[in-house]
MMTF fields as JSON, N, C-alpha, C and O atoms, coordinates in Angstrom:
{
  "mmtfVersion": "1.0.0",
  "mmtfProducer": "UNKNOWN",
  "numBonds": 335,
  "numAtoms": 336,
  "numGroups": 84,
  "numChains": 1,
  "numModels": 1,
  "chainsPerModel": [1],
  "groupsPerChain": [84],
  "chainIdList": ["A"],
  "bondAtomList": [4, 2, 8, 6, 12, 10, 16, 14, 20, 18, 24, 22, 28, 26, 32, 30, 36, 34, 40, 38, 44, 42, 48, 46, 52, 50, 56, 54, 60, 58, 64, 62, 68, 66, 72, 70, 76, 74, 80, 78, 84, 82, 88, 86, 92, 90, 96, 94, 100, 98, 104, 102, 108, 106, 112, 110, 116, 114, 120, 118, 124, 122, 128, 126, 132, 130, 136, 134, 140, 138, 144, 142, 148, 146, 152, 150, 156, 154, 160, 158, 164, 162, 168, 166, 172, 170, 176, 174, 180, 178, 184, 182, 188, 186, 192, 190, 196, 194, 200, 198, 204, 202, 208, 206, 212, 210, 216, 214, 220, 218, 224, 222, 228, 226, 232, 230, 236, 234, 240, 238, 244, 242, 248, 246, 252, 250, 256, 254, 260, 258, 264, 262, 268, 266, 272, 270, 276, 274, 280, 278, 284, 282, 288, 286, 292, 290, 296, 294, 300, 298, 304, 302, 308, 306, 312, 310, 316, 314, 320, 318, 324, 322, 328, 326, 332, 330],
  "bondOrderList": [1, 1, 1, 1, 1, 1, 1, 1, 1, 1, 1, 1, 1, 1, 1, 1, 1, 1, 1, 1, 1, 1, 1, 1, 1, 1, 1, 1, 1, 1, 1, 1, 1, 1, 1, 1, 1, 1, 1, 1, 1, 1, 1, 1, 1, 1, 1, 1, 1, 1, 1, 1, 1, 1, 1, 1, 1, 1, 1, 1, 1, 1, 1, 1, 1, 1, 1, 1, 1, 1, 1, 1, 1, 1, 1, 1, 1, 1, 1, 1, 1, 1, 1],
  "groupList": [{"groupName": "PHE", "atomNameList": ["N", "CA", "C", "O"], "elementList": ["N", "C", "C", "O"], "formalChargeList": [0, 0, 0, 0], "bondAtomList": [1, 0, 2, 1, 3, 2], "bondOrderList": [1, 1, 2], "singleLetterCode": "F", "chemCompType": "L-PEPTIDE LINKING"}, {"groupName": "GLU", "atomNameList": ["N", "CA", "C", "O"], "elementList": ["N", "C", "C", "O"], "formalChargeList": [0, 0, 0, 0], "bondAtomList": [1, 0, 2, 1, 3, 2], "bondOrderList": [1, 1, 2], "singleLetterCode": "E", "chemCompType": "L-PEPTIDE LINKING"}, {"groupName": "PRO", "atomNameList": ["N", "CA", "C", "O"], "elementList": ["N", "C", "C", "O"], "formalChargeList": [0, 0, 0, 0], "bondAtomList": [1, 0, 2, 1, 3, 2], "bondOrderList": [1, 1, 2], "singleLetterCode": "P", "chemCompType": "L-PEPTIDE LINKING"}, {"groupName": "VAL", "atomNameList": ["N", "CA", "C", "O"], "elementList": ["N", "C", "C", "O"], "formalChargeList": [0, 0, 0, 0], "bondAtomList": [1, 0, 2, 1, 3, 2], "bondOrderList": [1, 1, 2], "singleLetterCode": "V", "chemCompType": "L-PEPTIDE LINKING"}, {"groupName": "ASN", "atomNameList": ["N", "CA", "C", "O"], "elementList": ["N", "C", "C", "O"], "formalChargeList": [0, 0, 0, 0], "bondAtomList": [1, 0, 2, 1, 3, 2], "bondOrderList": [1, 1, 2], "singleLetterCode": "N", "chemCompType": "L-PEPTIDE LINKING"}, {"groupName": "ILE", "atomNameList": ["N", "CA", "C", "O"], "elementList": ["N", "C", "C", "O"], "formalChargeList": [0, 0, 0, 0], "bondAtomList": [1, 0, 2, 1, 3, 2], "bondOrderList": [1, 1, 2], "singleLetterCode": "I", "chemCompType": "L-PEPTIDE LINKING"}, {"groupName": "ASP", "atomNameList": ["N", "CA", "C", "O"], "elementList": ["N", "C", "C", "O"], "formalChargeList": [0, 0, 0, 0], "bondAtomList": [1, 0, 2, 1, 3, 2], "bondOrderList": [1, 1, 2], "singleLetterCode": "D", "chemCompType": "L-PEPTIDE LINKING"}, {"groupName": "THR", "atomNameList": ["N", "CA", "C", "O"], "elementList": ["N", "C", "C", "O"], "formalChargeList": [0, 0, 0, 0], "bondAtomList": [1, 0, 2, 1, 3, 2], "bondOrderList": [1, 1, 2], "singleLetterCode": "T", "chemCompType": "L-PEPTIDE LINKING"}, {"groupName": "GLY", "atomNameList": ["N", "CA", "C", "O"], "elementList": ["N", "C", "C", "O"], "formalChargeList": [0, 0, 0, 0], "bondAtomList": [1, 0, 2, 1, 3, 2], "bondOrderList": [1, 1, 2], "singleLetterCode": "G", "chemCompType": "PEPTIDE LINKING"}, {"groupName": "TYR", "atomNameList": ["N", "CA", "C", "O"], "elementList": ["N", "C", "C", "O"], "formalChargeList": [0, 0, 0, 0], "bondAtomList": [1, 0, 2, 1, 3, 2], "bondOrderList": [1, 1, 2], "singleLetterCode": "Y", "chemCompType": "L-PEPTIDE LINKING"}, {"groupName": "GLN", "atomNameList": ["N", "CA", "C", "O"], "elementList": ["N", "C", "C", "O"], "formalChargeList": [0, 0, 0, 0], "bondAtomList": [1, 0, 2, 1, 3, 2], "bondOrderList": [1, 1, 2], "singleLetterCode": "Q", "chemCompType": "L-PEPTIDE LINKING"}, {"groupName": "SER", "atomNameList": ["N", "CA", "C", "O"], "elementList": ["N", "C", "C", "O"], "formalChargeList": [0, 0, 0, 0], "bondAtomList": [1, 0, 2, 1, 3, 2], "bondOrderList": [1, 1, 2], "singleLetterCode": "S", "chemCompType": "L-PEPTIDE LINKING"}, {"groupName": "LYS", "atomNameList": ["N", "CA", "C", "O"], "elementList": ["N", "C", "C", "O"], "formalChargeList": [0, 0, 0, 0], "bondAtomList": [1, 0, 2, 1, 3, 2], "bondOrderList": [1, 1, 2], "singleLetterCode": "K", "chemCompType": "L-PEPTIDE LINKING"}, {"groupName": "LEU", "atomNameList": ["N", "CA", "C", "O"], "elementList": ["N", "C", "C", "O"], "formalChargeList": [0, 0, 0, 0], "bondAtomList": [1, 0, 2, 1, 3, 2], "bondOrderList": [1, 1, 2], "singleLetterCode": "L", "chemCompType": "L-PEPTIDE LINKING"}, {"groupName": "ARG", "atomNameList": ["N", "CA", "C", "O"], "elementList": ["N", "C", "C", "O"], "formalChargeList": [0, 0, 0, 0], "bondAtomList": [1, 0, 2, 1, 3, 2], "bondOrderList": [1, 1, 2], "singleLetterCode": "R", "chemCompType": "L-PEPTIDE LINKING"}, {"groupName": "ALA", "atomNameList": ["N", "CA", "C", "O"], "elementList": ["N", "C", "C", "O"], "formalChargeList": [0, 0, 0, 0], "bondAtomList": [1, 0, 2, 1, 3, 2], "bondOrderList": [1, 1, 2], "singleLetterCode": "A", "chemCompType": "L-PEPTIDE LINKING"}],
  "groupTypeList": [0, 1, 2, 3, 1, 1, 4, 1, 5, 6, 3, 7, 6, 8, 9, 10, 4, 9, 1, 5, 5, 9, 11, 8, 11, 6, 6, 11, 12, 5, 9, 13, 7, 9, 14, 1, 3, 7, 15, 6, 6, 13, 15, 12, 2, 11, 0, 9, 10, 6, 13, 7, 9, 11, 12, 7, 11, 11, 4, 5, 14, 0, 14, 6, 13, 10, 5, 1, 3, 13, 1, 15, 7, 4, 1, 9, 5, 1, 9, 3, 3, 5, 15, 6],
  "groupIdList": [1, 2, 3, 4, 5, 6, 7, 8, 9, 10, 11, 12, 13, 14, 15, 16, 17, 18, 19, 20, 21, 22, 23, 24, 25, 26, 27, 28, 29, 30, 31, 32, 33, 34, 35, 36, 37, 38, 39, 40, 41, 42, 43, 44, 45, 46, 47, 48, 49, 50, 51, 52, 53, 54, 55, 56, 57, 58, 59, 60, 61, 62, 63, 64, 65, 66, 67, 68, 69, 70, 71, 72, 73, 74, 75, 76, 77, 78, 79, 80, 81, 82, 83, 84],
  "secStructList": [7, 7, 7, 7, 1, 7, 7, 7, 7, 7, 7, 6, 6, 7, 7, 7, 3, 3, 3, 3, 3, 3, 3, 3, 3, 7, 1, 1, 3, 3, 3, 3, 3, 3, 3, 3, 3, 7, 1, 1, 7, 6, 6, 1, 3, 3, 3, 3, 3, 3, 3, 3, 3, 3, 6, 6, 7, 1, 3, 3, 3, 3, 6, 6, 3, 3, 3, 3, 3, 3, 3, 3, 7, 1, 1, 7, 3, 3, 3, 3, 3, 3, 3, 7],
  "xCoordList": [-25.236, -23.944, -23.516, -23.879, -22.687, -22.071, -20.546, -19.985, -19.86, -18.41, -17.898, -18.453, -16.791, -16.069, -14.624, -13.899, -14.254, -12.945, -11.77, -10.688, -12.028, -10.943, -11.638, -12.782, -10.813, -11.335, -10.434, -9.237, -11.031, -10.244, -10.892, -12.106, -9.991, -10.297, -10.215, -9.229, -11.205, -11.29, -10.415, -10.871, -9.272, -8.453, -8.511, -7.753, -9.347, -9.428, -9.949, -9.556, -10.838, -11.358, -10.529, -10.918, -9.462, -8.6, -9.247, -9.206, -9.824, -10.432, -9.394, -8.229, -9.774, -8.947, -9.338, -10.437, -8.426, -8.804, -8.279, -7.066, -9.123, -8.759, -9.721, -10.828, -9.228, -10.053, -9.793, -8.682, -10.674, -10.563, -10.738, -11.805, -9.705, -9.773, -9.965, -9.179, -10.946, -11.11, -10.247, -10.297, -9.435, -8.473, -8.845, -8.051, -10.046, -10.395, -10.524, -10.436, -10.716, -10.704, -10.278, -10.109, -10.099, -9.846, -10.82, -11.788, -10.605, -11.539, -11.595, -12.582, -10.586, -10.511, -10.353, -10.658, -9.949, -9.516, -10.112, -10.4, -10.318, -10.773, -9.518, -8.949, -9.149, -8.038, -8.495, -9.252, -7.996, -8.344, -7.006, -6.011, -7.013, -5.906, -6.418, -7.352, -5.796, -6.216, -5.184, -3.98, -5.663, -4.742, -5.261, -6.41, -4.321, -4.473, -3.837, -2.747, -4.551, -3.92, -3.966, -4.817, -3.041, -2.919, -3.877, -4.184, -4.3, -5.188, -4.351, -4.942, -2.986, -2.15, -2.047, -1.975, -2.035, -1.885, -2.699, -2.278, -3.975, -4.781, -4.42, -5.005, -3.591, -3.176, -2.053, -1.855, -1.358, -0.236, -0.512, -0.698, -0.555, -0.888, 0.286, 1.467, -0.137, 0.889, 1.152, 2.225, 0.21, 0.346, -0.611, -1.681, -0.191, -1.068, -0.805, 0.292, -1.752, -1.638, -2.39, -3.528, -1.818, -2.513, -3.309, -2.745, -4.594, -5.379, -5.961, -6.485, -5.889, -6.367, -7.4, -7.082, -8.487, -9.458, -10.087, -10.191, -10.47, -11.02, -12.383, -13.181, -12.582, -13.823, -14.996, -16.154, -14.72, -15.835, -16.386, -17.525, -15.7, -16.183, -17.125, -16.796, -18.271, -19.227, -18.943, -19.47, -18.093, -17.859, -16.354, -15.524, -16.078, -14.657, -14.565, -15.349, -13.604, -13.352, -11.865, -10.941, -11.713, -10.382, -10.472, -11.257, -9.67, -9.798, -11.243, -11.763, -11.879, -13.174, -14.265, -15.467, -13.741, -14.615, -15.048, -14.23, -16.343, -16.812, -17.816, -18.775, -17.649, -18.498, -19.02, -18.338, -20.303, -20.772, -20.606, -21.126, -19.962, -19.777, -20.986, -21.196, -21.781, -22.867, -22.398, -22.883, -21.479, -20.925, -19.656, -19.528, -18.649, -17.405, -16.843, -16.536, -16.72, -16.156, -14.798, -14.332, -14.213, -12.952, -13.144, -12.211, -14.422, -14.742, -15.349, -15.228, -15.997, -16.77, -17.082, -17.026, -17.446, -17.817, -19.089, -19.283, -19.995, -21.26, -21.179, -20.846, -21.466, -21.381, -22.183, -22.716, -22.337, -23.09, -22.08, -21.37, -22.077, -21.185, -21.948, -23.037, -21.482, -22.056, -21.678, -22.526, -20.381, -19.931, -18.685, -17.907, -18.474, -17.386, -17.046, -16.094],
  "yCoordList": [37.247, 37.138, 38.593, 39.51, 38.763, 40.003, 40.011, 39.003, 40.885, 40.853, 40.702, 41.213, 39.959, 39.682, 40.258, 39.969, 41.047, 41.712, 40.768, 40.843, 39.923, 38.846, 37.524, 37.455, 36.477, 35.141, 34.686, 34.971, 33.942, 33.378, 31.968, 31.812, 30.997, 29.65, 29.412, 29.796, 28.801, 28.437, 27.125, 26.064, 27.163, 26.058, 25.554, 24.645, 26.092, 25.805, 24.381, 23.755, 23.876, 22.553, 21.441, 20.273, 21.81, 20.775, 20.107, 18.885, 20.903, 20.407, 19.734, 20.131, 18.745, 18.251, 18.632, 18.279, 19.435, 19.957, 19.027, 18.85, 18.445, 17.475, 17.597, 18.125, 17.066, 16.959, 15.548, 15.027, 15.02, 13.839, 14.281, 14.775, 14.118, 14.494, 13.31, 12.364, 13.323, 12.298, 12.483, 13.52, 11.489, 11.596, 10.732, 10.598, 10.151, 9.354, 7.894, 7.476, 7.145, 5.705, 5.089, 5.782, 3.815, 3.02, 1.781, 1.829, 0.725, -0.369, -1.145, -1.825, -1.03, -1.915, -0.987, -1.467, 0.158, 1.047, 2.347, 2.962, 2.817, 4.26, 4.853, 4.261, 6.072, 6.89, 8.116, 8.952, 8.194, 9.386, 9.833, 9.111, 11.088, 11.653, 12.271, 13.072, 11.9, 12.439, 13.523, 13.279, 14.725, 15.82, 16.479, 16.905, 16.53, 17.32, 18.65, 18.798, 19.646, 20.918, 21.488, 21.119, 22.386, 22.991, 24.224, 24.755, 24.607, 25.74, 27.056, 28.102, 26.999, 28.138, 28.345, 29.496, 27.322, 27.453, 26.447, 25.307, 26.894, 26.015, 25.784, 24.899, 26.45, 26.299, 25.252, 24.754, 24.943, 23.99, 22.781, 22.879, 21.592, 20.371, 20.042, 20.129, 19.658, 19.244, 17.823, 17.375, 17.022, 15.522, 15.232, 15.832, 14.259, 13.789, 12.314, 11.865, 11.495, 10.145, 9.868, 10.32, 9.135, 8.638, 7.372, 6.515, 7.249, 6.141, 5.367, 6.02, 4.091, 3.379, 2.248, 1.457, 2.162, 1.136, 0.403, 0.951, -0.804, -1.646, -1.006, -0.506, -1.036, -0.476, -1.481, -1.101, -2.697, -3.701, -3.482, -3.898, -2.843, -2.644, -1.433, -0.418, -1.533, -0.387, 0.529, 1.641, 0.121, 0.984, 1.218, 0.342, 2.433, 2.905, 3.365, 4.182, 2.812, 3.322, 3.803, 3.143, 4.985, 5.5, 6.322, 7.269, 6.001, 6.596, 6.482, 5.375, 7.618, 7.579, 7.823, 7.837, 8.012, 8.307, 6.956, 6.067, 6.854, 5.698, 6.175, 6.87, 5.858, 6.347, 5.102, 4.085, 5.251, 4.27, 4.841, 5.926, 4.209, 4.627, 4.084, 2.88, 5.099, 4.683, 4.581, 3.709, 5.436, 5.373, 6.079, 7.158, 5.5, 6.181, 6.018, 4.908, 7.119, 7.107, 7.895, 8.332, 8.057, 8.776, 10.301, 11.041, 10.746, 12.176, 12.574, 13.736, 11.703, 12.1, 10.834, 9.706, 11.153, 10.042, 10.515, 11.696, 9.529, 9.839, 8.937, 7.757, 9.469, 8.828, 9.287, 10.394, 8.568, 8.919, 8.744, 7.745, 9.732, 9.609, 8.841, 9.28, 7.753, 6.825, 7.312, 7.389, 7.642, 7.992, 8.862, 8.652, 9.868, 10.703, 11.029, 11.771],
  "zCoordList": [-42.045, -41.575, -41.333, -42.07, -40.209, -39.889, -40.003, -39.571, -40.462, -40.551, -39.131, -38.159, -39.083, -37.8, -37.912, -38.865, -36.947, -36.995, -36.656, -37.239, -35.734, -35.434, -35.062, -34.611, -35.303, -34.91, -33.772, -33.776, -32.743, -31.714, -31.42, -31.282, -31.341, -31.084, -29.589, -28.96, -29.02, -27.59, -27.422, -27.85, -26.861, -26.705, -25.207, -24.869, -24.342, -22.983, -22.704, -21.719, -23.582, -23.373, -24.073, -24.079, -24.616, -25.266, -26.508, -26.65, -27.374, -28.562, -29.488, -29.466, -30.287, -31.242, -32.536, -32.966, -33.33, -34.647, -35.692, -35.806, -36.432, -37.612, -38.725, -38.613, -39.838, -40.963, -41.72, -41.621, -42.369, -43.204, -44.609, -44.973, -45.434, -46.848, -47.753, -47.695, -48.559, -49.595, -50.765, -51.427, -51.049, -52.17, -53.389, -54.321, -53.377, -54.547, -54.28, -53.125, -55.23, -55.177, -56.444, -57.447, -56.441, -57.685, -57.638, -56.88, -58.389, -58.427, -57.027, -56.747, -56.221, -54.977, -53.717, -52.626, -53.783, -52.593, -52.571, -53.598, -51.283, -51.013, -50.271, -49.354, -50.754, -50.295, -49.515, -50.008, -48.254, -47.381, -46.826, -46.878, -46.275, -45.565, -44.343, -44.378, -43.195, -41.828, -41.552, -41.63, -41.227, -40.805, -39.567, -39.449, -38.646, -37.352, -37.488, -38.04, -36.964, -36.858, -35.447, -34.637, -35.173, -33.771, -33.866, -34.933, -32.677, -32.573, -32.841, -33.107, -32.769, -33.149, -34.601, -35.034, -35.399, -36.808, -37.505, -37.704, -37.915, -38.632, -40.089, -40.714, -40.599, -41.962, -42.162, -43.27, -41.121, -41.144, -40.366, -39.153, -40.993, -40.267, -39.292, -39.628, -38.064, -37.124, -37.24, -36.834, -37.793, -38.023, -39.134, -39.24, -39.997, -41.059, -41.295, -40.964, -41.858, -42.098, -43.309, -43.441, -44.232, -45.459, -45.009, -44.329, -45.377, -45.055, -46.301, -47.203, -46.371, -47.345, -46.942, -46.053, -47.5, -46.988, -48.235, -49.332, -47.985, -48.994, -49.525, -48.731, -50.703, -51.275, -51.095, -51.27, -50.765, -50.472, -49.15, -48.941, -48.148, -46.814, -46.858, -47.471, -46.225, -46.239, -45.099, -45.087, -44.073, -42.888, -42.811, -43.052, -42.466, -42.293, -40.81, -40.326, -40.165, -38.727, -38.666, -39.142, -38.051, -37.7, -36.525, -36.485, -35.501, -34.178, -33.619, -33.482, -33.301, -32.868, -33.918, -33.652, -35.122, -36.232, -36.888, -37.125, -37.159, -37.851, -38.988, -38.65, -40.214, -41.231, -42.012, -42.139, -42.54, -43.413, -44.885, -45.147, -45.764, -47.123, -47.972, -48.114, -48.535, -49.34, -50.81, -51.531, -51.273, -52.639, -52.679, -52.099, -53.37, -53.577, -55.004, -55.44, -55.698, -57.005, -57.02, -55.968, -58.148, -58.051, -57.913, -57.601, -58.166, -57.963, -56.713, -56.323, -56.045, -54.758, -54.003, -54.493, -52.659, -51.685, -51.122, -50.832, -50.963, -50.239, -48.976, -49.081, -47.855, -46.605, -45.498, -45.584, -44.458, -43.193, -42.026, -41.908, -41.229, -40.002, -38.974, -38.606, -38.488, -37.518, -36.107, -35.218, -35.921, -34.676, -34.833, -35.763, -33.91, -33.909, -32.526, -32.283]
}
């Protein structure tokens, strides 16, 4: 790696910046948070939504994202991205 003096985000193609945050699970549900950020301020979410899914379902779909849940505990989630 080489040090970088400044970072610049290419916003000309209209990229969507988002992250899915795993918040844990209980006996019946998986908890996630969807956060969108703007290219101007990656630290401050411009939109967020709390998501709850049944733990019995092996697939989670949100917008264009589809993941297969292999295992979900209160501490971690193991998954495979099927589509994004």
